Coordinates of C-alpha atoms in Angstrom, one line a residue:
X1349 CA 70.2 -4.9 -16.3
X1350 CA 68.2 -7.7 -14.9
X1351 CA 67.9 -5.9 -11.6
X1352 CA 66.5 -2.9 -13.4
X1353 CA 63.9 -5.0 -15.1
X1354 CA 62.9 -6.6 -11.8
X1355 CA 62.5 -3.2 -10.2
X1356 CA 60.3 -2.0 -13.1
X1357 CA 58.2 -5.1 -13.0
X1358 CA 57.8 -4.7 -9.2
X1359 CA 56.7 -1.1 -9.6
X1360 CA 54.1 -2.0 -12.3
X1361 CA 52.7 -4.8 -10.1
X1362 CA 52.6 -2.5 -7.1
X1363 CA 50.7 0.2 -9.1
X1364 CA 48.2 -2.3 -10.5
X1365 CA 47.7 -3.7 -7.0
X1366 CA 47.1 -0.3 -5.4
X1367 CA 44.7 0.8 -8.2
X1368 CA 42.7 -2.4 -7.9
X1369 CA 42.5 -1.9 -4.1
X1370 CA 41.2 1.6 -4.6
X1371 CA 38.6 0.4 -7.1
X1372 CA 37.4 -2.2 -4.6
X1373 CA 37.1 0.4 -1.9
X1374 CA 35.2 2.9 -4.1
X1375 CA 33.7 1.2 -7.1
X1376 CA 31.7 4.3 -8.0
X1377 CA 34.8 6.3 -8.7
X1378 CA 34.8 5.7 -12.4
X1379 CA 34.9 7.7 -15.5
X1380 CA 31.7 10.0 -15.2
X1381 CA 31.2 10.0 -19.0
X1382 CA 31.1 6.1 -19.0
X1383 CA 28.8 6.0 -16.0
X1384 CA 26.4 8.6 -17.5
X1385 CA 26.4 6.7 -20.8
X1386 CA 25.4 3.5 -19.0
X1387 CA 22.8 5.3 -17.0
X1388 CA 21.3 6.8 -20.2
X1389 CA 21.3 3.4 -21.9
X1390 CA 19.4 2.0 -19.0
X1391 CA 16.9 4.8 -18.9
X1392 CA 16.2 4.5 -22.7
X1393 CA 15.7 0.7 -22.5
X1394 CA 12.2 -0.4 -23.3
X1395 CA 11.0 -3.8 -22.3
X1396 CA 10.0 -5.5 -25.5
X1397 CA 7.5 -7.7 -23.6
X1398 CA 5.5 -4.7 -22.2
X1399 CA 2.9 -3.6 -24.8
X1400 CA 2.7 0.1 -25.5
X1401 CA -0.6 1.8 -24.7
X1402 CA -2.4 2.0 -28.1
X1403 CA -4.1 5.3 -27.2
X1404 CA -0.7 6.9 -26.1
X1405 CA 0.8 5.6 -29.4
X1406 CA -2.1 7.1 -31.4
X1407 CA -1.8 10.5 -29.6
X1408 CA 1.9 10.6 -30.4
X1409 CA 1.4 9.9 -34.1
X1410 CA 1.2 12.6 -36.8
X1411 CA -2.6 12.4 -37.1
X1412 CA -3.1 12.1 -33.4
X1413 CA -1.1 15.3 -32.8
X1414 CA -3.0 17.1 -35.6
X1415 CA -6.4 16.2 -34.1
X1416 CA -5.2 17.3 -30.7
X1417 CA -4.3 20.7 -32.1
X1418 CA -7.8 21.0 -33.7
X1419 CA -9.3 20.1 -30.3
X1420 CA -7.2 22.8 -28.6
X1421 CA -8.4 25.4 -31.1
X1422 CA -12.0 24.4 -30.7
X1423 CA -11.8 24.7 -26.9
X1424 CA -10.0 28.1 -26.8
X1425 CA -13.3 30.1 -27.3
X1426 CA -15.3 27.9 -25.0
X1427 CA -17.3 25.8 -27.5
X1428 CA -17.2 24.3 -31.0
X1429 CA -19.7 25.3 -33.6
X1430 CA -21.5 22.9 -35.9
X1431 CA -19.1 23.6 -38.8
X1432 CA -16.0 23.2 -36.6
X1433 CA -17.1 19.7 -35.5
X1434 CA -18.1 18.8 -39.0
X1435 CA -14.7 19.9 -40.4
X1436 CA -12.9 17.7 -37.8
X1437 CA -15.0 14.7 -38.7
X1438 CA -14.2 15.3 -42.3
X1439 CA -10.5 15.3 -41.6
X1440 CA -10.9 12.1 -39.6
X1441 CA -12.8 10.6 -42.6
X1442 CA -9.8 11.4 -44.9
X1443 CA -7.5 9.8 -42.4
X1444 CA -9.6 6.6 -42.3
X1445 CA -9.7 6.4 -46.1
X1446 CA -5.9 5.7 -46.0
X1447 CA -6.4 2.7 -43.8
X1448 CA -7.3 0.2 -46.5
X1449 CA -6.2 -2.8 -44.4
X1450 CA -8.6 -2.3 -41.6
X1451 CA -12.1 -3.9 -41.1
X1452 CA -15.1 -1.7 -40.6
X1453 CA -15.1 -2.5 -36.9
X1454 CA -11.5 -1.4 -36.6
X1455 CA -12.3 1.8 -38.6
X1456 CA -15.1 2.6 -36.3
X1457 CA -12.9 2.1 -33.2
X1458 CA -10.2 4.3 -34.7
X1459 CA -12.7 7.0 -35.5
X1460 CA -13.9 7.0 -31.9
X1461 CA -10.3 7.2 -30.7
X1462 CA -9.6 10.2 -32.8
X1463 CA -12.8 11.9 -31.6
X1464 CA -11.7 11.2 -28.0
X1465 CA -8.5 12.9 -28.7
X1466 CA -10.4 15.9 -30.2
X1467 CA -12.7 16.2 -27.2
X1468 CA -9.8 15.6 -24.7
X1469 CA -6.6 16.9 -26.4
X1470 CA -4.5 16.3 -23.3
X1471 CA -2.2 18.5 -21.2
X1472 CA 0.5 19.1 -23.7
X1473 CA 0.9 22.8 -24.6
X1474 CA 0.3 24.2 -28.0
X1475 CA 4.1 24.7 -28.3
X1476 CA 4.8 21.1 -27.5
X1477 CA 2.1 19.7 -29.9
X1478 CA 3.2 22.1 -32.7
X1479 CA 6.8 21.1 -32.3
X1480 CA 5.9 17.5 -32.3
X1481 CA 3.9 18.0 -35.6
X1482 CA 6.9 19.9 -37.1
X1483 CA 9.1 17.0 -36.3
X1484 CA 6.6 14.4 -37.7
X1485 CA 6.2 16.4 -40.9
X1486 CA 9.8 17.2 -41.5
X1487 CA 10.3 18.0 -45.2
X1488 CA 6.5 18.5 -45.7
X1489 CA 6.2 22.3 -45.6
X1490 CA 3.2 22.4 -47.9
X1491 CA 1.3 20.0 -45.7
X1492 CA 1.8 22.3 -42.7
X1493 CA 0.5 25.2 -44.8
X1494 CA -2.7 23.2 -45.5
X1495 CA -3.1 22.6 -41.7
X1496 CA -2.9 26.4 -41.1
X1497 CA -5.6 26.8 -43.7
X1498 CA -7.8 24.3 -41.9
X1499 CA -7.2 26.1 -38.6
X1500 CA -8.4 29.4 -40.1
X1501 CA -11.4 27.5 -41.6
X1502 CA -12.3 26.3 -38.1
X1503 CA -11.6 29.7 -36.5
X1504 CA -14.0 31.4 -38.9
X1505 CA -16.6 28.6 -38.6
X1506 CA -19.0 30.9 -36.8
X1507 CA -18.3 33.8 -39.1
X1508 CA -16.0 35.6 -36.8
X1509 CA -12.3 34.9 -35.9
X1510 CA -12.1 35.2 -32.2
X1511 CA -9.0 37.1 -30.8
X1512 CA -8.0 34.0 -28.8
X1513 CA -8.3 31.8 -31.9
X1514 CA -6.3 34.2 -33.9
X1515 CA -3.5 34.3 -31.4
X1516 CA -3.4 30.5 -31.2
X1517 CA -3.2 30.1 -35.0
X1518 CA -0.4 32.7 -35.2
X1519 CA 1.5 30.8 -32.5
X1520 CA 1.0 27.4 -34.2
X1521 CA 2.1 28.9 -37.6
X1522 CA 5.2 30.2 -35.9
X1523 CA 6.1 26.8 -34.4
X1524 CA 5.4 25.2 -37.8
X1525 CA 8.0 27.6 -39.2
X1526 CA 5.6 29.0 -41.8
X1527 CA 7.1 31.9 -43.8
X1528 CA 5.5 35.3 -43.1
X1529 CA 4.6 35.7 -46.8
X1530 CA 2.7 32.4 -46.9
X1531 CA 0.9 33.1 -43.6
X1532 CA -0.1 36.6 -44.5
X1533 CA -1.6 35.4 -47.8
X1534 CA -3.7 32.8 -46.0
X1535 CA -4.8 35.4 -43.4
X1536 CA -5.7 38.0 -46.0
X1537 CA -7.6 35.6 -48.2
X1538 CA -9.8 34.4 -45.3
X1539 CA -10.4 37.9 -43.9
X1540 CA -11.4 39.2 -47.4
X1541 CA -13.7 36.2 -48.1
X1542 CA -15.6 36.5 -44.8
X1543 CA -15.7 40.3 -45.0
X1544 CA -17.3 40.2 -48.5
X1545 CA -19.7 37.4 -47.7
X1546 CA -23.1 38.0 -49.2
X1547 CA -25.9 36.7 -47.1
X1548 CA -28.1 34.4 -49.2
X1549 CA -31.8 34.9 -49.4
X1550 CA -34.1 32.2 -48.1
X1551 CA -34.8 31.1 -51.7
X1552 CA -31.1 31.0 -52.5
X1553 CA -30.4 29.0 -49.3
X1554 CA -33.2 26.5 -50.1
X1555 CA -31.8 26.1 -53.7
X1556 CA -28.2 25.6 -52.5
X1557 CA -29.2 22.9 -50.0
X1558 CA -31.8 21.4 -52.3
X1559 CA -34.7 21.8 -49.9
X1560 CA -38.4 22.6 -50.3
X1561 CA -40.1 25.5 -48.4
X1562 CA -41.7 23.2 -45.9
X1563 CA -38.5 21.6 -44.7
X1564 CA -38.0 20.2 -41.2
X1565 CA -35.0 20.5 -38.9
X1566 CA -33.9 17.0 -39.6
X1567 CA -34.1 17.6 -43.3
X1568 CA -32.0 20.7 -42.9
X1569 CA -29.4 18.9 -40.9
X1570 CA -29.2 16.0 -43.4
X1571 CA -28.9 18.4 -46.3
X1572 CA -26.1 20.2 -44.5
X1573 CA -24.2 17.0 -44.0
X1574 CA -24.7 15.8 -47.6
X1575 CA -23.6 19.2 -49.0
X1576 CA -20.5 19.4 -46.8
X1577 CA -19.6 15.8 -47.8
X1578 CA -19.7 16.8 -51.4
X1579 CA -17.1 19.6 -50.8
X1580 CA -14.1 17.4 -51.2
X1581 CA -11.0 19.4 -50.4
X1582 CA -8.7 16.8 -48.7
X1583 CA -5.9 18.8 -47.0
X1584 CA -4.0 15.5 -46.4
X1585 CA -3.9 14.7 -50.1
X1586 CA -0.6 15.9 -51.7
X1587 CA -2.6 16.8 -54.9
X1588 CA -4.2 19.7 -53.0
X1589 CA -1.0 21.0 -51.4
X1590 CA -0.6 23.8 -54.0
X1591 CA -4.3 24.6 -54.1
X1592 CA -5.8 27.4 -52.0
X1593 CA -8.6 26.2 -49.7
X1594 CA -10.4 29.5 -49.6
X1595 CA -10.2 30.0 -53.4
X1596 CA -11.6 26.5 -54.1
X1597 CA -14.0 24.8 -51.8
X1598 CA -13.7 27.4 -49.0
X1599 CA -16.2 29.7 -50.6
X1600 CA -18.7 26.9 -50.9
X1601 CA -18.2 26.1 -47.2
X1602 CA -18.9 29.8 -46.3
X1603 CA -22.1 29.7 -48.5
X1604 CA -23.1 26.4 -46.8
X1605 CA -22.8 27.9 -43.3
X1606 CA -24.6 31.1 -44.2
X1607 CA -27.4 29.1 -45.9
X1608 CA -27.8 26.8 -42.9
X1609 CA -27.9 29.7 -40.5
X1610 CA -30.6 31.5 -42.6
X1611 CA -32.8 28.5 -42.8
X1612 CA -32.3 27.5 -39.2
X1613 CA -33.3 31.0 -38.0
X1614 CA -36.3 31.0 -40.3
X1615 CA -37.4 27.6 -38.9
X1616 CA -37.0 28.9 -35.3
X1617 CA -39.0 32.0 -36.2
X1618 CA -41.8 29.9 -37.7
X1619 CA -41.9 27.7 -34.7
X1620 CA -42.0 30.7 -32.4
X1621 CA -44.9 32.2 -34.4
X1622 CA -46.8 28.9 -34.3
X1623 CA -46.3 28.8 -30.5
X1624 CA -47.5 32.3 -30.1
X1625 CA -50.6 31.6 -32.3
X1626 CA -51.3 28.5 -30.3
X1627 CA -51.1 30.4 -27.0
X1628 CA -53.4 33.1 -28.4
X1629 CA -55.9 30.5 -29.5
X1630 CA -55.8 28.8 -26.2
X1631 CA -56.3 32.1 -24.4
X1632 CA -59.3 33.0 -26.6
X1633 CA -60.8 29.5 -26.0
X1634 CA -60.4 30.0 -22.3
X1635 CA -62.2 33.4 -22.4
X1636 CA -64.9 32.0 -24.5
X1637 CA -65.4 29.1 -22.1
X1638 CA -65.5 31.6 -19.2
X1639 CA -68.2 33.7 -20.9
X1640 CA -70.3 30.7 -21.6
X1641 CA -70.2 29.7 -17.9
X1642 CA -71.3 33.2 -16.9
X1643 CA -74.3 33.0 -19.3
X1644 CA -75.4 29.8 -17.7
X1645 CA -75.3 31.2 -14.2
X1646 CA -78.9 32.0 -12.8
X1647 CA -79.8 35.7 -12.5
X1648 CA -79.9 37.0 -8.9

């Protein structure tokens, strides 16, 4: 019996010895799952002493991704209208209102950073940005609906929804997992509102913006900003999640844009007429001076 135990012990020792020798000869010959796990752990390791780039962190945040999406939409048709830019600044204003612990200097810096993201939204695709936003707003379906409303407001900012803008909004809504019924209602409401828009008369436009008939371009721009600021439909506020943008403040935004356009065109026409009149007067003065010179010439 003792001999059997000795033989078994010897066999075990020999096995362990040969296994250890093989390991020393080929240390990489390990369990692939264990090796991959260690590799993944190493790749995911972040040095706590290396400070993360603040701008990169902001771009990856919920609001950073939102502003980047707005920037992508503004760029798709080549340029941003006055209302598009104003709506983006209004969204940034709402974001900053939540930062109660920041100084004015820090708020100004944060605003500039968001504007930088808007003007340079980065190389990420619409799909990547939309899926990031979907992840960051998990469980906030109504918030994503409000963002789609904002996208339509920006798309219609110049009065016409460009085909490229329309396609991009449809794609974003799909990535946001917006139900067809909800998307179709938003689409139909905007289309109907802009189709039935009544152009205001000059007097109605002046009254809406609180301007006198002898307004200047600066006064027109200032009145526009003040009026838009008074239209307070904060899409980020949960209180507005169940309120339709177009049925509430959206119609006032449309009237504001149409009033501004009418008065801006009138101002340009007046300036053109004044320039034409000045040119005619200058030409008449030139001819009169020429006639006077001829009268003073001695007769031959």
